[in-house]
Every structure is written in structure tokens, then in C-alpha cells.
PDB file of C-alpha atoms in Angstrom:
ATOM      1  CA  UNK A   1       5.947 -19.311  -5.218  1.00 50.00           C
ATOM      2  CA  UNK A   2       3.390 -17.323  -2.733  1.00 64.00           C
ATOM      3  CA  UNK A   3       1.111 -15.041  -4.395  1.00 72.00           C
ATOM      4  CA  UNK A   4       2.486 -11.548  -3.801  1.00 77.00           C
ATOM      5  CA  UNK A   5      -0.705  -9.758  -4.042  1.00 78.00           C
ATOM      6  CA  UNK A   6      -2.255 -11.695  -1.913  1.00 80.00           C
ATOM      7  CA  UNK A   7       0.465 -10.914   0.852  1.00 81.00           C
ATOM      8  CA  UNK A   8       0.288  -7.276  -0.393  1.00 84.00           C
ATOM      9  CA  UNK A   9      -3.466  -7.749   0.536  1.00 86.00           C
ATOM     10  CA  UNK A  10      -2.719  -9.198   3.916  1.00 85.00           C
ATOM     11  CA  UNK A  11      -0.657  -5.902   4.857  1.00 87.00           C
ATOM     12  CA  UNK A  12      -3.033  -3.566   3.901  1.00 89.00           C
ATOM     13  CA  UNK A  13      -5.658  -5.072   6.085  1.00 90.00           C
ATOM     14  CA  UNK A  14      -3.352  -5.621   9.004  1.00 89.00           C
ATOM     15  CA  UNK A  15      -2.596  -1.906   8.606  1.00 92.00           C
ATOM     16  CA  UNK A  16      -6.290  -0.769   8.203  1.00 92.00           C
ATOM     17  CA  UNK A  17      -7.035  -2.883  11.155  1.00 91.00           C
ATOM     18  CA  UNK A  18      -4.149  -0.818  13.519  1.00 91.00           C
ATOM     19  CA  UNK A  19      -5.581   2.396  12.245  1.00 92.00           C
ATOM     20  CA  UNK A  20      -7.691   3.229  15.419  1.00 86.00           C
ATOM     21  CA  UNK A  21      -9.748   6.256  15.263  1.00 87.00           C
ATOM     22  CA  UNK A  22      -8.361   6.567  12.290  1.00 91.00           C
ATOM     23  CA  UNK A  23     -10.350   4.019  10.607  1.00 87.00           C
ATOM     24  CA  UNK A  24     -11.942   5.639   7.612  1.00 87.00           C
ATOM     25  CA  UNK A  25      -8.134   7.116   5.991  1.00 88.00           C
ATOM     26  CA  UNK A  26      -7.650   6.273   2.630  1.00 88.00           C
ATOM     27  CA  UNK A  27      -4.925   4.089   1.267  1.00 90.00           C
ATOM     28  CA  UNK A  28      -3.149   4.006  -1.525  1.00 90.00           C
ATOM     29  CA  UNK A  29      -1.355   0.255  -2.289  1.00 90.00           C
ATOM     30  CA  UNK A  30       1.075   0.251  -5.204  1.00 90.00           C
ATOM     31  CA  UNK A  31       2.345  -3.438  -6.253  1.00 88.00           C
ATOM     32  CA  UNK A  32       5.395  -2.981  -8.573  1.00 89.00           C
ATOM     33  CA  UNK A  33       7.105  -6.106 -10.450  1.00 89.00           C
ATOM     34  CA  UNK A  34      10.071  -5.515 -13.072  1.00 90.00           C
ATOM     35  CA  UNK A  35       9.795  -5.632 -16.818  1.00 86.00           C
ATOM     36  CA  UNK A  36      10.675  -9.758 -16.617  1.00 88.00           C
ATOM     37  CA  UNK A  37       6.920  -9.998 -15.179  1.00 83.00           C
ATOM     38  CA  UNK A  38       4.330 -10.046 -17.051  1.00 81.00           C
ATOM     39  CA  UNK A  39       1.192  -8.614 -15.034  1.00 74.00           C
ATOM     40  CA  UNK A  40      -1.446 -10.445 -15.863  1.00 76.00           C
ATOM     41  CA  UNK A  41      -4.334  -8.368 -13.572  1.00 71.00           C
ATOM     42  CA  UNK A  42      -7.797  -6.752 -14.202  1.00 72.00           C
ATOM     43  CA  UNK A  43      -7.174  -3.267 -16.416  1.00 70.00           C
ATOM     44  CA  UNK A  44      -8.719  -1.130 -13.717  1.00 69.00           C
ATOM     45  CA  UNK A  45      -5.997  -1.574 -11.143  1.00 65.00           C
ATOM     46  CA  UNK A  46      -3.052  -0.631 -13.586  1.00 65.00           C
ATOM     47  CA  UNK A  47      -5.348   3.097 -13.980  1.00 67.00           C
ATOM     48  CA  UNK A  48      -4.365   6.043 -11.823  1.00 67.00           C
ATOM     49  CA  UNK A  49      -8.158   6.093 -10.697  1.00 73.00           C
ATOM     50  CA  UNK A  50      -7.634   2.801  -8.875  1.00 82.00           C
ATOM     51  CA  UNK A  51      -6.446   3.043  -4.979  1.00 87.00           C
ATOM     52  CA  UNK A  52      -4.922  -0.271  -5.204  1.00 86.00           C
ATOM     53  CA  UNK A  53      -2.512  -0.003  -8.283  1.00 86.00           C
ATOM     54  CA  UNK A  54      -0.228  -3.036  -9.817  1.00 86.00           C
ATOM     55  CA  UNK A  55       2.063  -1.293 -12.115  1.00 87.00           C
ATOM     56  CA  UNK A  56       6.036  -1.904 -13.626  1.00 89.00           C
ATOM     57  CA  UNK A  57       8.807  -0.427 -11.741  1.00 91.00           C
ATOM     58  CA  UNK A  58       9.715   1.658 -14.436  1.00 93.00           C
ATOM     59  CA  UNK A  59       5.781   3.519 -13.956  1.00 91.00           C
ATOM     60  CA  UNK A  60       6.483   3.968 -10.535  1.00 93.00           C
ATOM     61  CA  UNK A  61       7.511   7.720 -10.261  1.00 95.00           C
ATOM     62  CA  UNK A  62       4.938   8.976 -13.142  1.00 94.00           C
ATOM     63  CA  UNK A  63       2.339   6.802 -11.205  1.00 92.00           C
ATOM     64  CA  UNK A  64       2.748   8.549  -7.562  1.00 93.00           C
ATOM     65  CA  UNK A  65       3.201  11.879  -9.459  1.00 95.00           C
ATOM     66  CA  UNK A  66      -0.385  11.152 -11.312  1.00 92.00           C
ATOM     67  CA  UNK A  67      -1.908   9.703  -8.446  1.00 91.00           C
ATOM     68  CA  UNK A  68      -1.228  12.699  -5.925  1.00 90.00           C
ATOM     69  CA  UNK A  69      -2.213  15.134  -8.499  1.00 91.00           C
ATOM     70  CA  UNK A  70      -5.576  13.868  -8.920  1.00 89.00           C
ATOM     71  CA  UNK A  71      -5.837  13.433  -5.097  1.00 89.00           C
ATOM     72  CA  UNK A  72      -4.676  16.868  -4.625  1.00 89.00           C
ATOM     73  CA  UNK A  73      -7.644  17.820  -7.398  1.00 90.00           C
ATOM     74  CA  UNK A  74     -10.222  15.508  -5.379  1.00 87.00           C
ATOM     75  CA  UNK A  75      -8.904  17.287  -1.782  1.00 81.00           C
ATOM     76  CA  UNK A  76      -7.655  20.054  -2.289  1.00 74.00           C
ATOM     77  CA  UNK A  77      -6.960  20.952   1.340  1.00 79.00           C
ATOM     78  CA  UNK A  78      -5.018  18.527   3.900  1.00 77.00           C
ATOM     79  CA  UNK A  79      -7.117  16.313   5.646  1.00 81.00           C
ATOM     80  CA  UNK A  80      -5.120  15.681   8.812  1.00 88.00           C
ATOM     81  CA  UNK A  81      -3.877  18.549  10.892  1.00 91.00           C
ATOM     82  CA  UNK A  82      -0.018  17.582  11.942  1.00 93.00           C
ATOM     83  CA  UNK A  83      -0.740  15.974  15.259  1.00 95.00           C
ATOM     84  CA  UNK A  84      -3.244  13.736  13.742  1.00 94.00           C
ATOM     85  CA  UNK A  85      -0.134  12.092  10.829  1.00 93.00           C
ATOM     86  CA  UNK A  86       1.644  11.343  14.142  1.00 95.00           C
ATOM     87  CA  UNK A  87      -0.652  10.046  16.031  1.00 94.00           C
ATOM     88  CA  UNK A  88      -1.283   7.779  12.589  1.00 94.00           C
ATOM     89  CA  UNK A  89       2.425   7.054  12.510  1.00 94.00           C
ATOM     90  CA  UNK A  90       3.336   6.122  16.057  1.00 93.00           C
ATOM     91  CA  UNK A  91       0.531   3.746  15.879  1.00 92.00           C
ATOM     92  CA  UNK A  92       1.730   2.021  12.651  1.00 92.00           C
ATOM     93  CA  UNK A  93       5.110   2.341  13.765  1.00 92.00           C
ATOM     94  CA  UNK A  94       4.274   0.161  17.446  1.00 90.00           C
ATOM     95  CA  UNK A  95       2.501  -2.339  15.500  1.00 88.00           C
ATOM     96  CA  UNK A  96       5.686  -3.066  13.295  1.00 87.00           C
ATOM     97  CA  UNK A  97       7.507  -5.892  15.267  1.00 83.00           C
ATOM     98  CA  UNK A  98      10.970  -5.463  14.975  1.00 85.00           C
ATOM     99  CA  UNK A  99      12.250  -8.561  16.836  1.00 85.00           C
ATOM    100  CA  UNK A 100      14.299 -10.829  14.625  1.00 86.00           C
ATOM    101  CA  UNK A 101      11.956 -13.443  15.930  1.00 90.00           C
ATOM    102  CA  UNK A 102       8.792 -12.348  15.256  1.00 86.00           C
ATOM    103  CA  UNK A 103       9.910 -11.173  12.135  1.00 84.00           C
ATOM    104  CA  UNK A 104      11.517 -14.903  11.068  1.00 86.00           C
ATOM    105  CA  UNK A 105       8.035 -16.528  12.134  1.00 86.00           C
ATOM    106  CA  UNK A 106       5.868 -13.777  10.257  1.00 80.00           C
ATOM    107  CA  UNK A 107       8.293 -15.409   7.164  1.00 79.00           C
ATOM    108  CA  UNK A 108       7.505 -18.505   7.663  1.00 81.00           C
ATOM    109  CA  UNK A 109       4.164 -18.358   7.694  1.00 78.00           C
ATOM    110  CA  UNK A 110       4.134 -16.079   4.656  1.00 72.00           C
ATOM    111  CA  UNK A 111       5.874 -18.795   2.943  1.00 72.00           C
ATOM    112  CA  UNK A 112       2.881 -20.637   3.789  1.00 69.00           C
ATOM    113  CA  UNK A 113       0.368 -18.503   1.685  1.00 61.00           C
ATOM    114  CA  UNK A 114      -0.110 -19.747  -2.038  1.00 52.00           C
TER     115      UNK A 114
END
């Protein structure tokens, strides 16, 4: 089975690296597994303080409701003006292939990662 936070990894870079001007936004990455996993991970990424979190599915609504509390308590004033969260999404959004091609090869080479 391929390591999923090691693909997790590969699609936060490959986002950070279509970010443009836009380089220096922060990201939050949230892994989730179901109670049948056991995650067995270093403590400090299952902590709200963490920006790359690995947490149970059942955590998952507390966790965002924790994490943009204290981010509202770090910031508390938006960043980005409006026209600056669109220009972030329309370049995410023309970087996401969505040709069933693509999208089969990108699979297949995932498969690939261990």
C-alpha cells in the first residue's frame, strides 16, 4: 500500500509550487484516517498548534473549529482582500487537470510511491 502521507505531502508542495505571487500563504493540511487506523505519527502533528495535522475522522469538525479559532486569535484581521482569494483560486483551480487521462496517469504513478 502507498504511503498516504507521503502523497498528502506531494500535493501540498505541488500546490505551494502553483501559488505564484502568492508564495508565502499559509497552509493548513489535515490527514484524516477512520477509527480502524491506528496513527502511529509524531505527537506534535495530532496538536491544533501544528499546520500539518493527522487526526481521526471523528476529530475532524472540533479540529477545523480549534484550528480557525486560534488562527483567528493569531490574525485577527483577513489577510487577503477578495480579489486576491480569487486570484489564489483560479490559479489552483487551472492547475487541477481534469482530463480523464491525465488524471488515470497521475494514478498510476501514485501507485508507484511506497
Amino acid at each position: 500500500m502507498y504511503n498516504p502521507l507521503m502523497q498528502h505531502r506531494g500535493h501540498v508542495e505541488a500546490i505551494q509550487a502553483h501559488l505564484g505571487d502568492y508564495k508565502r500563504v499559509r497552509l493548513i493540511s489535515m490527514v484524516t484516517f477512520t477509527n480502524r487506523c491506528r496513527i502511529s505519527v509524531d505527537p506534535a502533528v495530532r496538536y491544533v498548534q501544528s499546520d500539518e495535522l493527522i487526526i481521526y475522522d471523528h476529530e475532524l469538525v472540533e479540529t477545523i473549529l480549534r484550528k480557525t479559532e486560534r488562527l483567528e486569535s493569531e490574525v485577527p484581521e483577513t489577510v487577503y482582500k477578495e480579489q486576491d482569494i480569487q486570484a489564489i483560486f483560479e490559479m489552483l483551480s487551472s492547475a487541477n487537470s481534469t482530463d480523464p487521462q491525465i488524471r488515470a496517469e497521475h494514478m498510476e504513478k501514485a501507485k508507484g510511491i511506497k
